[in-house]
CSV table of C-alpha atoms and ligand atoms in Angstrom, one decimal:
chain,number,residue,atom,x,y,z
A,1,MET,CA,55.3,29.3,142.7
A,2,VAL,CA,58.1,31.6,144.0
A,3,ALA,CA,56.8,35.1,144.3
A,4,ALA,CA,58.8,38.4,145.3
A,5,ALA,CA,58.3,41.8,145.7
A,6,SER,CA,59.4,43.6,142.6
A,7,ALA,CA,60.5,47.3,142.7
A,8,SER,CA,56.7,48.4,142.3
A,9,GLY,CA,55.9,46.3,145.2
A,10,ALA,CA,53.5,44.1,143.2
A,11,SER,CA,54.2,40.2,143.5
A,12,ARG,CA,56.4,38.8,140.6
A,13,ASP,CA,57.2,35.4,139.6
A,14,GLY,CA,61.0,34.6,139.9
A,15,TRP,CA,63.9,32.0,140.2
A,16,SER,CA,63.8,30.2,143.4
A,17,SER,CA,67.6,30.2,143.7
A,18,ARG,CA,70.9,31.4,142.0
A,19,SER,CA,71.6,27.9,140.6
A,20,ALA,CA,68.1,27.8,139.3
A,21,PHE,CA,68.7,30.9,137.3
A,22,ILE,CA,72.2,29.5,136.1
A,23,LEU,CA,70.5,26.3,135.1
A,24,ALA,CA,67.7,28.1,133.4
A,25,ALA,CA,69.9,30.6,131.4
A,26,ILE,CA,72.2,27.6,130.4
A,27,GLY,CA,69.2,25.9,129.1
A,28,ALA,CA,68.3,29.1,127.0
A,29,ALA,CA,71.7,29.2,125.6
A,30,VAL,CA,72.2,25.4,124.9
A,31,GLY,CA,70.0,24.5,121.9
A,32,LEU,CA,69.9,23.9,118.3
A,33,GLY,CA,72.5,26.5,118.2
A,34,ASN,CA,75.0,23.8,119.7
A,35,VAL,CA,74.1,20.6,118.5
A,36,TRP,CA,72.8,21.3,114.9
A,37,ARG,CA,74.2,24.7,113.9
A,38,PHE,CA,77.6,24.5,115.5
A,39,PRO,CA,78.4,21.2,114.2
A,40,THR,CA,77.1,22.3,110.6
A,41,LEU,CA,79.1,25.5,110.6
A,42,ALA,CA,82.3,24.1,111.8
A,43,GLY,CA,82.1,21.0,109.3
A,44,GLU,CA,81.3,23.6,106.4
A,45,SER,CA,84.1,26.1,107.5
A,46,GLY,CA,86.6,23.4,107.7
A,47,GLY,CA,87.2,23.1,111.5
A,48,GLY,CA,90.0,24.3,113.6
A,49,ALA,CA,90.3,27.8,112.4
A,50,PHE,CA,86.6,28.3,112.8
A,51,VAL,CA,86.4,26.6,116.2
A,52,ILE,CA,89.1,28.6,117.6
A,53,PHE,CA,88.1,32.1,116.3
A,54,TYR,CA,84.7,31.2,117.6
A,55,ILE,CA,85.8,30.6,121.0
A,56,ALA,CA,87.7,34.1,121.0
A,57,CYS,CA,84.5,35.6,119.8
A,58,VAL,CA,82.6,33.9,122.7
A,59,PHE,CA,84.9,35.3,125.3
A,60,LEU,CA,85.7,38.4,124.0
A,61,LEU,CA,82.6,39.8,123.0
A,62,GLY,CA,79.8,37.2,123.9
A,63,LEU,CA,80.7,37.0,127.7
A,64,PRO,CA,80.8,40.9,128.2
A,65,LEU,CA,77.5,41.0,126.6
A,66,VAL,CA,76.1,38.2,128.4
A,67,LEU,CA,76.9,40.3,131.7
A,68,SER,CA,75.5,43.4,130.3
A,69,GLU,CA,72.2,42.0,129.4
A,70,ILE,CA,71.8,40.2,132.8
A,71,PHE,CA,72.6,43.5,134.5
A,72,ILE,CA,69.9,45.3,132.6
A,73,GLY,CA,67.3,42.7,133.8
A,74,ARG,CA,68.6,42.3,137.2
A,75,ALA,CA,68.5,46.1,137.7
A,76,GLY,CA,65.2,46.7,136.2
A,77,GLN,CA,63.2,43.7,137.3
A,78,THR,CA,60.5,43.7,134.6
A,79,ASP,CA,60.2,42.9,131.0
A,80,ALA,CA,63.2,43.9,128.6
A,81,VAL,CA,61.4,47.3,127.3
A,82,GLY,CA,60.6,48.3,131.0
A,83,SER,CA,64.0,47.4,132.5
A,84,ILE,CA,66.0,49.4,130.0
A,85,LYS,CA,63.9,52.3,130.6
A,86,LYS,CA,64.6,52.1,134.4
A,87,VAL,CA,68.3,51.7,133.9
A,88,ALA,CA,68.2,54.6,131.3
A,89,GLU,CA,66.2,56.9,133.8
A,90,ASP,CA,68.4,56.1,136.7
A,91,SER,CA,71.5,56.9,134.6
A,92,GLY,CA,70.2,60.1,133.1
A,93,ALA,CA,69.8,58.6,129.5
A,94,SER,CA,66.9,58.8,127.1
A,95,PRO,CA,64.1,56.3,127.9
A,96,ARG,CA,64.0,55.6,124.3
A,97,TRP,CA,67.0,53.3,124.4
A,98,SER,CA,64.2,50.7,125.3
A,99,ILE,CA,63.7,50.5,121.7
A,100,PHE,CA,66.2,47.7,121.5
A,101,GLY,CA,64.3,45.8,124.0
A,102,ALA,CA,61.4,46.1,121.6
A,103,MET,CA,63.4,44.9,118.8
A,104,GLY,CA,64.6,42.1,120.9
A,105,ALA,CA,61.4,40.8,121.5
A,106,VAL,CA,60.3,41.2,118.0
A,107,ALA,CA,63.5,39.0,116.9
A,108,ALA,CA,62.8,36.4,119.7
A,109,PHE,CA,59.3,36.2,118.5
A,110,LEU,CA,60.5,35.7,114.8
A,111,ILE,CA,63.2,33.2,115.8
A,112,VAL,CA,60.8,31.1,117.9
A,113,SER,CA,58.5,30.8,115.0
A,114,PHE,CA,61.2,29.0,112.8
A,115,TYR,CA,63.0,27.3,115.5
A,116,SER,CA,59.9,25.4,116.4
A,117,VAL,CA,59.6,24.4,112.7
A,118,VAL,CA,63.3,22.9,112.9
A,119,ALA,CA,62.8,21.4,116.2
A,120,GLY,CA,59.5,19.8,114.7
A,121,TRP,CA,61.9,17.9,112.3
A,122,VAL,CA,63.8,16.8,115.3
A,123,LEU,CA,60.8,15.6,116.7
A,124,TYR,CA,59.7,13.5,113.5
A,125,TYR,CA,63.2,12.0,113.4
A,126,ALA,CA,63.0,11.1,117.1
A,127,GLY,CA,59.7,9.4,116.2
A,128,VAL,CA,61.1,7.4,113.1
A,129,MET,CA,64.1,6.3,115.1
A,130,GLY,CA,61.9,5.5,118.3
A,131,TRP,CA,59.7,3.3,115.9
A,132,ASP,CA,62.5,1.6,114.6
A,133,LEU,CA,63.8,1.1,118.0
A,134,LEU,CA,60.5,-0.7,119.0
A,135,GLN,CA,60.8,-2.7,116.0
A,136,ALA,CA,64.4,-3.8,117.0
A,137,ILE,CA,63.3,-4.6,120.5
A,138,GLY,CA,60.2,-6.6,119.3
A,139,SER,CA,62.3,-8.7,117.0
A,140,GLY,CA,64.9,-9.5,119.9
A,141,GLU,CA,67.8,-7.4,118.7
A,142,PRO,CA,67.5,-4.3,120.8
A,143,PHE,CA,71.4,-3.5,119.8
A,144,ARG,CA,71.1,-3.7,116.3
A,145,GLY,CA,71.8,-0.7,113.9
A,146,ALA,CA,69.3,1.9,112.8
A,147,LEU,CA,67.0,1.4,110.0
A,148,VAL,CA,68.4,-1.7,108.6
A,149,GLY,CA,67.4,-2.9,105.4
A,150,GLU,CA,67.0,0.8,104.2
A,151,SER,CA,69.6,1.8,101.4
A,152,GLN,CA,71.5,5.2,101.9
A,153,GLU,CA,69.3,6.7,99.4
A,154,MET,CA,66.1,5.8,101.4
A,155,ILE,CA,67.3,7.1,104.6
A,156,GLN,CA,68.6,10.3,103.3
A,157,GLY,CA,65.5,10.5,101.2
A,158,ARG,CA,63.5,10.8,104.4
A,159,MET,CA,64.3,14.4,104.7
A,160,GLY,CA,62.9,15.1,101.1
A,161,ASN,CA,59.9,13.4,101.9
A,162,LEU,CA,59.2,15.2,105.0
A,163,PHE,CA,60.0,18.4,103.4
A,164,ALA,CA,57.4,17.6,100.7
A,165,SER,CA,54.8,16.9,103.4
A,166,PRO,CA,53.0,20.1,104.8
A,167,GLY,CA,50.8,18.0,106.8
A,168,MET,CA,53.7,16.2,108.7
A,169,LEU,CA,55.8,19.4,109.0
A,170,LEU,CA,52.6,21.2,110.3
A,171,SER,CA,51.7,18.4,112.7
A,172,MET,CA,55.2,18.4,114.4
A,173,HIS,CA,55.4,22.2,114.3
A,174,LEU,CA,52.2,22.3,116.3
A,175,LEU,CA,53.2,19.6,118.9
A,176,PHE,CA,56.3,21.4,119.7
A,177,MET,CA,54.9,24.9,119.7
A,178,GLY,CA,52.2,23.6,122.0
A,179,LEU,CA,54.8,22.2,124.4
A,180,THR,CA,56.7,25.5,124.4
A,181,LEU,CA,53.4,27.5,124.9
A,182,TRP,CA,52.3,25.3,127.8
A,183,ILE,CA,55.5,25.7,129.7
A,184,VAL,CA,55.7,29.3,129.3
A,185,ALA,CA,52.0,29.8,130.3
A,186,ARG,CA,52.7,28.2,133.5
A,187,GLY,CA,55.1,30.6,134.5
A,188,VAL,CA,58.9,31.2,135.3
A,189,GLY,CA,58.7,29.2,138.6
A,190,SER,CA,56.6,26.4,137.9
A,191,GLY,CA,57.0,26.3,134.0
A,192,ILE,CA,60.4,27.5,132.9
A,193,GLU,CA,62.5,26.7,136.1
A,194,LYS,CA,60.9,23.5,136.5
A,195,ALA,CA,61.5,22.2,132.8
A,196,ALA,CA,65.2,23.4,133.0
A,197,THR,CA,65.5,21.4,136.5
A,198,TRP,CA,64.2,18.2,134.8
A,199,LEU,CA,65.5,18.7,131.2
A,200,MET,CA,68.8,19.9,131.8
A,201,PRO,CA,70.4,16.9,133.9
A,202,MET,CA,68.9,14.5,131.3
A,203,PHE,CA,70.5,16.4,128.3
A,204,PHE,CA,73.9,16.4,130.3
A,205,VAL,CA,73.5,12.6,130.7
A,206,LEU,CA,72.6,11.9,127.2
A,207,LEU,CA,75.4,14.3,125.9
A,208,VAL,CA,78.1,12.6,127.9
A,209,GLY,CA,76.7,9.3,127.3
A,210,ILE,CA,76.8,9.7,123.5
A,211,THR,CA,80.1,11.2,123.6
A,212,ILE,CA,81.7,8.2,125.2
A,213,TYR,CA,79.8,5.9,122.7
A,214,GLY,CA,81.2,7.9,120.0
A,215,ALA,CA,84.8,7.9,121.3
A,216,VAL,CA,84.5,4.0,121.8
A,217,VAL,CA,82.9,3.0,118.4
A,218,GLY,CA,83.9,6.0,116.4
A,219,ASP,CA,86.9,7.8,115.2
A,220,MET,CA,87.8,10.3,117.9
A,221,THR,CA,91.2,11.1,117.1
A,222,ASP,CA,90.2,12.2,113.5
A,223,ALA,CA,87.4,14.3,115.0
A,224,ILE,CA,89.6,16.1,117.4
A,225,LYS,CA,92.2,16.9,114.7
A,226,PHE,CA,89.4,18.1,112.6
A,227,LEU,CA,87.7,20.3,115.4
A,228,PHE,CA,91.3,21.7,116.9
A,229,THR,CA,94.0,21.8,114.3
A,230,PRO,CA,93.8,25.2,112.6
A,231,ASP,CA,94.3,25.8,109.0
A,232,TRP,CA,94.4,29.6,108.9
A,233,SER,CA,94.1,29.8,105.4
A,234,LYS,CA,90.3,28.8,106.1
A,235,LEU,CA,89.6,31.8,108.0
A,236,THR,CA,88.1,34.0,105.4
A,237,PRO,CA,86.3,37.1,106.4
A,238,ALA,CA,83.0,35.3,105.7
A,239,VAL,CA,83.9,32.5,108.1
A,240,MET,CA,84.8,35.0,110.7
A,241,ASN,CA,81.7,36.8,110.2
A,242,SER,CA,79.6,33.5,110.7
A,243,ALA,CA,81.6,32.6,113.5
A,244,LEU,CA,80.5,35.8,115.3
A,245,GLY,CA,77.1,35.5,114.4
A,246,GLN,CA,76.9,32.0,115.6
A,247,ALA,CA,78.6,33.2,119.1
A,248,LEU,CA,75.6,35.6,119.6
A,249,PHE,CA,73.0,33.1,118.4
A,250,SER,CA,74.4,30.4,120.7
A,251,LEU,CA,74.7,32.6,123.7
A,252,SER,CA,71.1,33.9,123.1
A,253,LEU,CA,72.4,37.4,122.9
A,254,GLY,CA,70.6,40.3,121.0
A,255,VAL,CA,67.2,39.3,121.5
A,256,ALA,CA,66.8,40.7,125.0
A,257,GLY,CA,66.4,37.0,126.3
A,258,LEU,CA,69.2,37.4,129.1
A,259,ILE,CA,67.5,40.9,130.0
A,260,THR,CA,64.1,38.9,130.5
A,261,TYR,CA,65.7,35.9,132.5
A,262,GLY,CA,68.0,38.2,134.4
A,263,SER,CA,65.1,40.3,135.6
A,264,TYR,CA,63.9,37.3,137.5
A,265,ILE,CA,66.9,37.1,139.8
A,266,GLN,CA,65.7,38.0,143.2
A,267,GLU,CA,68.9,38.3,145.1
A,268,GLY,CA,72.7,38.1,145.0
A,269,SER,CA,75.2,40.0,142.9
A,270,LYS,CA,78.0,37.7,141.7
A,271,LEU,CA,76.7,38.2,138.2
A,272,GLY,CA,80.4,38.2,136.9
A,273,SER,CA,81.0,34.4,137.8
A,274,THR,CA,77.3,33.6,136.9
A,275,SER,CA,77.8,35.0,133.4
A,276,ALA,CA,81.2,33.2,132.9
A,277,ALA,CA,79.6,30.0,134.1
A,278,ILE,CA,76.8,30.6,131.1
A,279,ALA,CA,79.5,31.3,128.6
A,280,ILE,CA,81.7,28.3,129.5
A,281,ALA,CA,78.8,26.0,129.7
A,282,ASP,CA,77.6,26.9,126.3
A,283,THR,CA,80.8,26.6,124.8
A,284,SER,CA,81.8,23.4,126.3
A,285,VAL,CA,78.4,21.9,125.1
A,286,ALA,CA,79.0,23.1,121.3
A,287,LEU,CA,82.5,21.6,121.6
A,288,ILE,CA,81.4,18.5,123.2
A,289,ALA,CA,78.5,18.1,120.6
A,290,GLY,CA,81.2,18.2,117.8
A,291,MET,CA,83.3,15.6,119.6
A,292,MET,CA,79.9,13.6,120.0
A,293,ILE,CA,79.0,13.9,116.0
A,294,PHE,CA,82.2,14.0,114.1
A,295,PRO,CA,83.7,10.6,115.3
A,296,ILE,CA,80.5,9.0,114.2
A,297,VAL,CA,80.5,10.9,110.8
A,298,PHE,CA,84.2,10.0,110.4
A,299,ALA,CA,83.8,6.3,111.5
A,300,VAL,CA,81.5,5.7,108.5
A,301,GLY,CA,83.7,7.8,106.1
A,302,LEU,CA,81.0,10.5,105.5
A,303,ASP,CA,81.6,14.2,104.5
A,304,PRO,CA,81.8,16.4,107.8
A,305,ALA,CA,80.8,19.4,105.4
A,306,ALA,CA,77.3,18.2,104.5
A,307,GLY,CA,75.6,21.3,105.8
A,308,PRO,CA,72.5,21.7,107.5
A,309,THR,CA,71.5,18.1,106.5
A,310,LEU,CA,74.4,16.5,108.6
A,311,VAL,CA,72.4,15.9,111.6
A,312,PHE,CA,69.4,14.7,109.7
A,313,GLN,CA,70.7,12.8,106.8
A,314,THR,CA,74.4,12.0,107.6
A,315,LEU,CA,73.9,10.9,110.9
A,316,PRO,CA,70.9,8.4,110.6
A,317,PHE,CA,72.7,6.7,107.8
A,318,ALA,CA,76.0,6.4,110.2
A,319,PHE,CA,73.8,4.9,112.9
A,320,GLN,CA,72.8,2.1,110.5
A,321,SER,CA,76.2,0.5,110.6
A,322,MET,CA,77.1,1.4,114.5
A,323,PRO,CA,76.7,-1.2,117.3
A,324,ALA,CA,73.3,-0.4,119.0
A,325,GLY,CA,72.6,2.4,116.4
A,326,ALA,CA,68.9,2.3,116.6
A,327,LEU,CA,68.9,3.0,120.4
A,328,ILE,CA,71.8,5.5,120.3
A,329,GLY,CA,70.0,7.1,117.1
A,330,PHE,CA,66.8,7.4,119.0
A,331,LEU,CA,68.5,8.9,122.2
A,332,PHE,CA,70.6,11.4,119.9
A,333,PHE,CA,67.4,12.8,118.7
A,334,VAL,CA,65.9,12.9,122.1
A,335,LEU,CA,68.9,15.0,123.2
A,336,ILE,CA,68.4,17.3,120.4
A,337,LEU,CA,64.9,17.8,121.2
A,338,VAL,CA,65.5,18.3,125.2
A,339,ALA,CA,68.0,21.1,124.3
A,340,ALA,CA,65.4,22.6,121.8
A,341,VAL,CA,62.8,22.9,124.3
A,342,THR,CA,64.7,24.8,126.9
A,343,SER,CA,65.7,27.4,124.3
A,344,SER,CA,62.4,27.7,122.7
A,345,ILE,CA,60.8,28.3,126.1
A,346,SER,CA,63.1,31.3,126.7
A,347,LEU,CA,62.7,32.8,123.1
A,348,LEU,CA,58.6,32.7,123.9
A,349,GLU,CA,59.2,34.4,127.4
A,350,VAL,CA,60.7,37.4,125.9
A,351,PRO,CA,57.5,38.7,124.0
A,352,THR,CA,55.4,37.1,126.7
A,353,ALA,CA,57.1,39.2,129.3
A,354,TRP,CA,56.7,42.3,127.2
A,355,GLY,CA,52.9,41.7,127.1
A,356,ILE,CA,52.6,41.2,130.8
A,357,GLY,CA,55.0,44.2,131.8
A,358,GLU,CA,53.9,46.8,129.2
A,359,ARG,CA,50.6,45.9,128.3
A,360,GLY,CA,49.6,44.4,131.7
A,361,TRP,CA,48.1,41.3,130.1
A,362,SER,CA,47.7,38.2,132.1
A,363,ARG,CA,50.7,35.6,131.4
A,364,HIS,CA,48.0,33.2,129.7
A,365,LYS,CA,46.8,35.9,127.3
A,366,SER,CA,50.3,37.1,126.6
A,367,ALA,CA,51.8,33.7,126.0
A,368,LEU,CA,48.9,32.7,123.9
A,369,ILE,CA,49.0,35.6,121.7
A,370,PHE,CA,52.7,35.2,121.0
A,371,GLY,CA,52.8,31.7,120.8
A,372,GLY,CA,49.8,31.5,118.5
A,373,GLY,CA,51.3,34.3,116.3
A,374,ALA,CA,54.6,32.6,116.1
A,375,PHE,CA,52.8,29.3,115.0
A,376,LEU,CA,51.4,31.1,112.2
A,377,ILE,CA,54.7,32.5,110.9
A,378,GLY,CA,56.0,29.0,111.3
A,379,ILE,CA,53.3,27.8,109.2
A,380,ALA,CA,54.6,30.2,106.3
A,381,CYS,CA,58.0,29.1,107.0
A,382,LEU,CA,57.3,25.4,106.4
A,383,LEU,CA,55.2,26.0,103.4
A,384,GLY,CA,58.2,27.6,102.0
A,385,TYR,CA,59.4,24.1,101.5
A,386,ASN,CA,56.7,22.9,99.2
A,387,VAL,CA,53.7,24.9,98.2
A,388,TRP,CA,55.4,28.3,99.0
A,389,ALA,CA,58.7,27.1,97.2
A,390,ASP,CA,58.9,30.0,94.9
A,391,VAL,CA,58.1,32.7,97.5
A,392,ARG,CA,61.0,35.2,98.0
A,393,LEU,CA,60.0,37.2,101.1
A,394,LEU,CA,63.0,39.9,100.7
A,395,GLY,CA,63.5,38.9,97.0
A,396,PHE,CA,64.5,42.5,96.4
A,397,TRP,CA,67.5,42.6,98.5
A,398,SER,CA,70.4,40.7,97.1
A,399,LEU,CA,71.3,39.0,100.3
A,400,PHE,CA,67.8,37.2,100.3
A,401,GLU,CA,67.4,36.7,96.7
A,402,ASN,CA,67.6,32.9,96.8
A,403,THR,CA,66.5,32.0,100.1
A,404,ASP,CA,63.2,30.3,100.9
A,405,ILE,CA,61.0,31.9,103.8
A,406,LEU,CA,62.5,29.9,106.6
A,407,ASP,CA,65.9,31.0,105.6
A,408,THR,CA,64.9,34.2,105.2
A,409,VAL,CA,63.4,34.9,108.5
A,410,ASP,CA,66.3,33.1,110.0
A,411,GLY,CA,69.0,35.3,107.9
A,412,PHE,CA,67.2,38.4,108.7
A,413,THR,CA,66.9,38.1,112.5
A,414,GLY,CA,70.6,36.4,112.4
A,415,LYS,CA,72.4,38.9,110.4
A,416,VAL,CA,70.4,42.3,111.0
A,417,MET,CA,68.4,42.0,114.2
A,418,LEU,CA,70.6,40.0,116.5
A,419,PRO,CA,73.7,42.0,115.8
A,420,LEU,CA,72.0,45.3,115.9
A,421,GLY,CA,70.4,44.2,119.2
A,422,ALA,CA,74.0,43.5,120.5
A,423,LEU,CA,75.6,46.8,119.1
A,424,LEU,CA,73.0,48.8,121.0
A,425,THR,CA,73.1,46.9,124.1
A,426,SER,CA,77.1,47.6,124.2
A,427,ILE,CA,76.7,51.2,123.6
A,428,PHE,CA,74.0,51.5,126.1
A,429,VAL,CA,75.6,49.7,128.7
A,430,GLY,CA,79.3,50.8,127.9
A,431,TRP,CA,78.6,54.4,127.4
A,432,LYS,CA,75.2,55.4,128.8
A,433,ALA,CA,74.4,53.3,132.0
A,434,ASP,CA,75.7,54.6,135.2
A,435,GLN,CA,78.9,53.0,135.8
A,436,LYS,CA,78.5,53.1,139.5
A,437,MET,CA,75.1,51.3,139.2
A,438,VAL,CA,76.8,48.7,137.0
A,439,GLN,CA,79.4,47.9,139.7
A,440,ASP,CA,76.7,48.0,142.5
A,441,VAL,CA,74.6,45.5,140.5
A,442,THR,CA,77.2,43.2,138.9
A,443,GLY,CA,79.4,43.1,142.0
A,444,LEU,CA,82.3,43.6,139.4
A,445,THR,CA,85.3,45.6,140.7
A,446,GLY,CA,88.8,46.4,140.5
A,447,PRO,CA,90.5,45.1,137.0
A,448,MET,CA,87.7,42.8,136.3
A,449,PHE,CA,85.5,45.7,136.0
A,450,GLY,CA,88.3,47.6,133.9
A,451,VAL,CA,88.6,44.7,131.6
A,452,TRP,CA,84.9,44.2,131.2
A,453,ARG,CA,84.4,48.1,130.6
A,454,PHE,CA,87.1,48.0,127.9
A,455,LEU,CA,85.3,45.0,126.0
A,456,ILE,CA,82.1,46.4,126.3
A,457,ALA,CA,82.7,50.0,125.5
A,458,TRP,CA,85.3,49.6,122.7
A,459,LEU,CA,85.8,45.9,121.3
A,460,CYS,CA,82.0,45.0,121.1
A,461,PRO,CA,80.8,48.1,119.4
A,462,LEU,CA,83.5,47.8,117.0
A,463,ALA,CA,83.5,44.1,116.4
A,464,VAL,CA,79.8,43.7,116.3
A,465,GLY,CA,79.4,46.9,113.9
A,466,ILE,CA,81.7,44.9,111.5
A,467,ILE,CA,79.7,41.9,111.5
A,468,LEU,CA,76.6,44.0,110.9
A,469,VAL,CA,78.1,45.7,108.1
A,470,THR,CA,79.7,42.8,106.4
A,471,GLY,CA,76.6,40.8,107.2
A,472,LEU,CA,74.5,43.2,105.3
A,473,PHE,CA,76.8,43.9,102.3
A,474,PRO,CA,78.6,40.7,101.7
A,475,SER,CA,80.4,42.7,98.9
A,476,VAL,CA,82.4,44.5,101.3
A,477,LEU,CA,84.1,41.0,101.7
A,478,GLY,CA,84.6,40.7,98.0
A,479,GLY,CA,82.2,37.6,97.7
B,501,LIG,N1,71.0,30.1,121.9
B,501,LIG,C1,70.0,29.2,121.4
B,501,LIG,C2,70.6,28.1,120.8
B,501,LIG,O1,71.6,28.0,120.7
B,501,LIG,C3,69.1,29.8,120.5
B,501,LIG,C4,68.6,31.2,121.4
B,501,LIG,C5,68.6,32.3,120.6
B,501,LIG,C6,67.7,31.2,122.4
B,501,LIG,C7,68.3,33.6,121.2
B,501,LIG,C8,67.1,32.2,123.0
B,501,LIG,C9,67.4,33.5,122.4
B,501,LIG,O2,69.9,27.2,120.1
């Protein structure tokens, strides 16, 4: 374990190097958001125009916010609430700004609860495909397609069967949350950093490998056309809204995650290039994930706009007729699982750090309280697919009239809490924080500082404010 002297002089866990931080932060950013949500949204929104607008959001709004969150953590050297308080005090601003740190911790806690349920589906599919692969190997045909002998209805019906089984959903959720909790409880150096150091290289190897496979056996030309040829008529306000929201989610913004991770940086101040590395890596992975998935979808002539079931219903069927589909299908779900783990630990770390920093709890106790609590909320989410299918948590609100429990928690955090967190972050760092301190801590100078300042102080509040309002009152968009 690497310990460093924090501002208070007490010993605090932290990253062992700058590259360890970058790897862990990329691990946090790259997750279900990149390999499941991004292809889903790009597919549903018709591709090119969504993708190009998304990239603009990442670099004009996301990147300045990434830098701002890391700045707060680096300057504060403690949990999100404590770090914001410290920056506020040193800047002569009200310590009450720390409310957005507390809100971020609540959002991270809620997100990890349903994130673990979705990761549980991935775990289940990894199991199904892994079992199929074993059978393929056993029958002397290790390179056959996946799930041979099953009809399209049978393969696609697996998801419905899974959703109808609270016991199976619960077991998978328990396994995944247990793993997340175990890593977080081990600490920053020997838990989170170690997991990222092992899992991220594995993720990249799988990502590149499966993408090359897709390029060889699938239809890459159509996929690239779909992803990058803009049809601007498809860029409706609703699509822009979802692209902006996706950029925040994918970069892990608005939940104080990067404040928390940034607080474990012990030295160095090249925060500008560090932030750029995170944003570039996260966006590249989302694009490559698109170039991994769509060639396979198009090769089999399936619908790219399948929605959230694209990965779970469309792809397993596509793998049936692909060479070595059993093997690649299994590896594909392992890849998603790996991405999900390094993100879920970053989510659980936010409230855990809060318990340690603000309540004085031990790491074990704090992780157990929040991991356990999120596990329970996750149970409610998964029961929303079967025994509680009629429950509408926020049914009084037209936005959530028809959404099940998981989608309600997802929608409320994504449409309300995350943009609000990002909005407050940009106002706080752009207008309240002492700009001399920002320059000292981030190492940003000259025109770069000027550009960043303009984006964070003017463009972010405006654009994120618009997402928030249009997300909450979709009627503003006329639909
Ligand atoms: N960025 C992660 C993803 O894309 C999700 C996440 C959100 C992680 C917020 C941490 C904090 O899957």
